[in-house]
């Protein structure tokens, strides 16, 4: 009799588990599909920010350019000392441009501001070939660009007979006419 009771209890437990599983399965309904996010209204077009374009700094008439490469040039292979000299030359140009051109212009603006500028230079075969600037926050007046161009083109750039292309870039940021490092 004990065996029968144990067997009946086991069968009863099994039936209860199966019924409970069936009830749970019936009770679960699929989640409703997730609605796509609402479509944002169109944004009114606006003028591109000054950062949208790089402005080539004009070359003075008395500065001679090297011959442009006929094919895309390979990167110049510099020694660490030569690369350091070129980086120092780029820093010197940026310091002169900042002191003589950028800070006087920013100091003359009325409201507190944040401004960032990116100066870049391209050298072919060891000679300065192109200089450009981007103002990331403000529209830069032509007189300031011309001042920076003079500092860049007449800067003390090392030159040598070295084949290839070298690209240099530096940025400087200001907040309320104070340089941010």
Short mmCIF file of C-alpha atoms in Angstrom, two decimals:
data_model
loop_
_atom_site.label_atom_id
_atom_site.label_comp_id
_atom_site.label_asym_id
_atom_site.label_seq_id
_atom_site.Cartn_x
_atom_site.Cartn_y
_atom_site.Cartn_z
CA UNK A 1 0.00 0.00 0.00
CA UNK A 2 2.86 2.40 0.73
CA UNK A 3 4.22 1.81 -2.71
CA UNK A 4 0.89 2.62 -4.26
CA UNK A 5 0.59 5.81 -2.28
CA UNK A 6 4.10 6.83 -3.23
CA UNK A 7 3.38 6.05 -6.87
CA UNK A 8 0.10 7.98 -6.75
CA UNK A 9 1.80 10.91 -5.06
CA UNK A 10 4.51 10.94 -7.74
CA UNK A 11 1.92 10.76 -10.54
CA UNK A 12 -0.09 13.51 -8.86
CA UNK A 13 2.97 15.71 -8.60
CA UNK A 14 3.80 15.10 -12.26
CA UNK A 15 0.25 15.95 -13.33
CA UNK A 16 0.32 19.08 -11.18
CA UNK A 17 3.60 20.21 -12.75
CA UNK A 18 2.26 19.56 -16.26
CA UNK A 19 -0.99 21.41 -15.55
CA UNK A 20 0.86 24.30 -13.98
CA UNK A 21 3.16 24.49 -17.03
CA UNK A 22 0.14 24.48 -19.33
CA UNK A 23 -1.51 27.26 -17.34
CA UNK A 24 1.64 29.37 -17.43
CA UNK A 25 1.98 28.81 -21.18
CA UNK A 26 -1.63 29.90 -21.74
CA UNK A 27 -1.22 32.92 -19.52
CA UNK A 28 1.73 34.36 -21.42
CA UNK A 29 0.72 36.58 -24.25
CA UNK A 30 3.22 37.93 -26.72
CA UNK A 31 4.39 41.46 -26.07
CA UNK A 32 2.95 44.04 -28.42
CA UNK A 33 5.40 45.12 -31.12
CA UNK A 34 7.57 48.07 -30.20
CA UNK A 35 6.53 51.16 -32.08
CA UNK A 36 9.28 52.92 -34.03
CA UNK A 37 10.50 56.20 -32.53
CA UNK A 38 8.68 59.29 -33.74
CA UNK A 39 10.21 60.95 -36.76
CA UNK A 40 11.96 64.18 -35.83
CA UNK A 41 10.71 67.27 -37.52
CA UNK A 42 13.04 68.65 -40.14
CA UNK A 43 15.62 71.14 -38.98
CA UNK A 44 15.78 74.47 -40.72
CA UNK A 45 18.89 74.77 -42.89
CA UNK A 46 21.62 77.03 -41.58
CA UNK A 47 24.85 78.45 -42.88
CA UNK A 48 27.87 76.16 -42.54
CA UNK A 49 30.02 76.80 -39.49
CA UNK A 50 33.41 78.42 -40.07
CA UNK A 51 34.99 75.05 -39.31
CA UNK A 52 33.44 73.62 -42.45
CA UNK A 53 36.25 74.82 -44.68
CA UNK A 54 39.99 75.10 -44.63
CA UNK A 55 41.22 78.45 -45.90
CA UNK A 56 44.47 78.41 -47.82
CA UNK A 57 46.68 81.23 -46.62
CA UNK A 58 47.86 83.35 -49.56
CA UNK A 59 51.50 83.05 -50.54
CA UNK A 60 53.38 86.37 -50.79
CA UNK A 61 54.54 87.17 -54.33
CA UNK A 62 58.22 87.01 -53.41
CA UNK A 63 58.00 83.45 -52.00
CA UNK A 64 58.91 80.77 -54.54
CA UNK A 65 57.14 77.43 -54.44
CA UNK A 66 58.78 74.13 -55.26
CA UNK A 67 57.51 72.29 -58.32
CA UNK A 68 54.24 70.52 -57.53
CA UNK A 69 54.56 66.75 -57.52
CA UNK A 70 53.39 65.00 -60.69
CA UNK A 71 52.17 62.00 -58.70
CA UNK A 72 50.97 61.75 -55.12
CA UNK A 73 54.18 61.97 -53.12
CA UNK A 74 55.24 59.37 -50.61
CA UNK A 75 55.57 60.49 -47.00
CA UNK A 76 58.96 62.01 -46.25
CA UNK A 77 61.24 59.80 -44.20
CA UNK A 78 62.65 61.99 -41.46
CA UNK A 79 65.06 61.27 -38.70
CA UNK A 80 63.69 61.98 -35.22
CA UNK A 81 65.89 65.11 -35.05
CA UNK A 82 64.60 66.41 -38.40
CA UNK A 83 60.99 65.76 -37.37
CA UNK A 84 61.63 67.59 -34.10
CA UNK A 85 63.08 70.58 -36.00
CA UNK A 86 60.00 70.73 -38.23
CA UNK A 87 57.66 70.52 -35.24
CA UNK A 88 59.58 73.33 -33.52
CA UNK A 89 59.33 75.43 -36.69
CA UNK A 90 55.55 74.86 -36.79
CA UNK A 91 55.26 75.80 -33.11
CA UNK A 92 57.31 78.97 -33.69
CA UNK A 93 54.99 80.01 -36.53
CA UNK A 94 51.94 79.40 -34.36
CA UNK A 95 53.41 81.40 -31.45
CA UNK A 96 54.21 84.37 -33.72
CA UNK A 97 50.77 84.22 -35.35
CA UNK A 98 49.07 83.99 -31.98
CA UNK A 99 50.92 86.98 -30.51
CA UNK A 100 50.84 89.26 -33.56
CA UNK A 101 47.55 88.33 -35.22
CA UNK A 102 45.09 86.21 -33.25
CA UNK A 103 45.26 87.70 -29.74
CA UNK A 104 44.92 91.35 -30.86
CA UNK A 105 41.85 90.39 -32.89
CA UNK A 106 40.27 88.34 -30.07
CA UNK A 107 41.04 91.03 -27.47
CA UNK A 108 39.08 93.49 -29.63
CA UNK A 109 35.91 91.39 -29.59
CA UNK A 110 33.22 92.54 -27.18
CA UNK A 111 31.74 89.40 -25.70
CA UNK A 112 33.41 86.54 -23.86
CA UNK A 113 34.13 83.77 -26.27
CA UNK A 114 35.60 80.40 -26.93
CA UNK A 115 37.72 80.03 -30.04
CA UNK A 116 39.86 77.28 -31.53
CA UNK A 117 42.07 77.45 -34.60
CA UNK A 118 43.89 74.75 -36.56
CA UNK A 119 46.98 75.71 -38.57
CA UNK A 120 48.41 73.21 -41.03
CA UNK A 121 51.37 73.17 -43.40
CA UNK A 122 52.41 70.90 -46.26
CA UNK A 123 56.04 70.54 -47.29
CA UNK A 124 57.19 68.86 -50.51
CA UNK A 125 60.76 67.75 -50.93
CA UNK A 126 61.84 69.69 -47.85
CA UNK A 127 60.26 73.05 -48.81
CA UNK A 128 57.07 74.75 -47.63
CA UNK A 129 54.38 74.29 -50.27
CA UNK A 130 51.01 75.10 -48.67
CA UNK A 131 49.69 76.67 -45.46
CA UNK A 132 46.07 76.76 -44.32
CA UNK A 133 43.95 77.57 -41.31
CA UNK A 134 40.52 76.67 -39.99
CA UNK A 135 38.68 78.69 -37.40
CA UNK A 136 36.51 76.20 -35.54
CA UNK A 137 34.32 78.72 -33.75
CA UNK A 138 34.54 82.21 -35.28
CA UNK A 139 34.56 83.71 -38.73
CA UNK A 140 38.12 84.98 -39.14
CA UNK A 141 38.57 88.38 -40.83
CA UNK A 142 40.73 88.56 -43.95
CA UNK A 143 43.18 90.91 -42.25
CA UNK A 144 43.85 88.31 -39.54
CA UNK A 145 44.30 85.55 -42.14
CA UNK A 146 46.73 87.74 -44.10
CA UNK A 147 48.71 88.46 -40.93
CA UNK A 148 48.92 84.73 -40.14
CA UNK A 149 49.92 84.03 -43.75
CA UNK A 150 52.87 86.42 -43.48
CA UNK A 151 54.01 84.78 -40.23
CA UNK A 152 53.72 81.32 -41.78
CA UNK A 153 55.29 81.99 -45.19
CA UNK A 154 58.13 84.08 -43.78
CA UNK A 155 58.67 81.71 -40.84
CA UNK A 156 62.02 80.09 -40.19
CA UNK A 157 61.33 76.73 -41.81
CA UNK A 158 64.22 74.29 -42.07
CA UNK A 159 64.73 73.09 -45.64
CA UNK A 160 66.85 70.34 -47.13
CA UNK A 161 66.97 68.02 -50.09
CA UNK A 162 64.56 65.42 -48.86
CA UNK A 163 62.09 63.68 -51.14
CA UNK A 164 58.48 63.26 -50.10
CA UNK A 165 55.63 65.01 -48.38
CA UNK A 166 55.39 66.16 -44.78
CA UNK A 167 52.14 67.39 -43.24
CA UNK A 168 52.16 69.33 -39.97
CA UNK A 169 49.19 70.52 -37.94
CA UNK A 170 48.75 72.46 -34.71
CA UNK A 171 45.71 73.76 -32.90
CA UNK A 172 45.29 76.44 -30.28
CA UNK A 173 42.22 77.25 -28.19
CA UNK A 174 41.20 80.41 -26.33
CA UNK A 175 38.60 81.21 -23.71
CA UNK A 176 38.04 84.89 -23.07
CA UNK A 177 41.31 85.66 -24.88
CA UNK A 178 43.33 83.37 -22.60
CA UNK A 179 45.11 80.51 -24.25
CA UNK A 180 43.87 77.09 -23.18
CA UNK A 181 46.44 74.33 -23.01
#
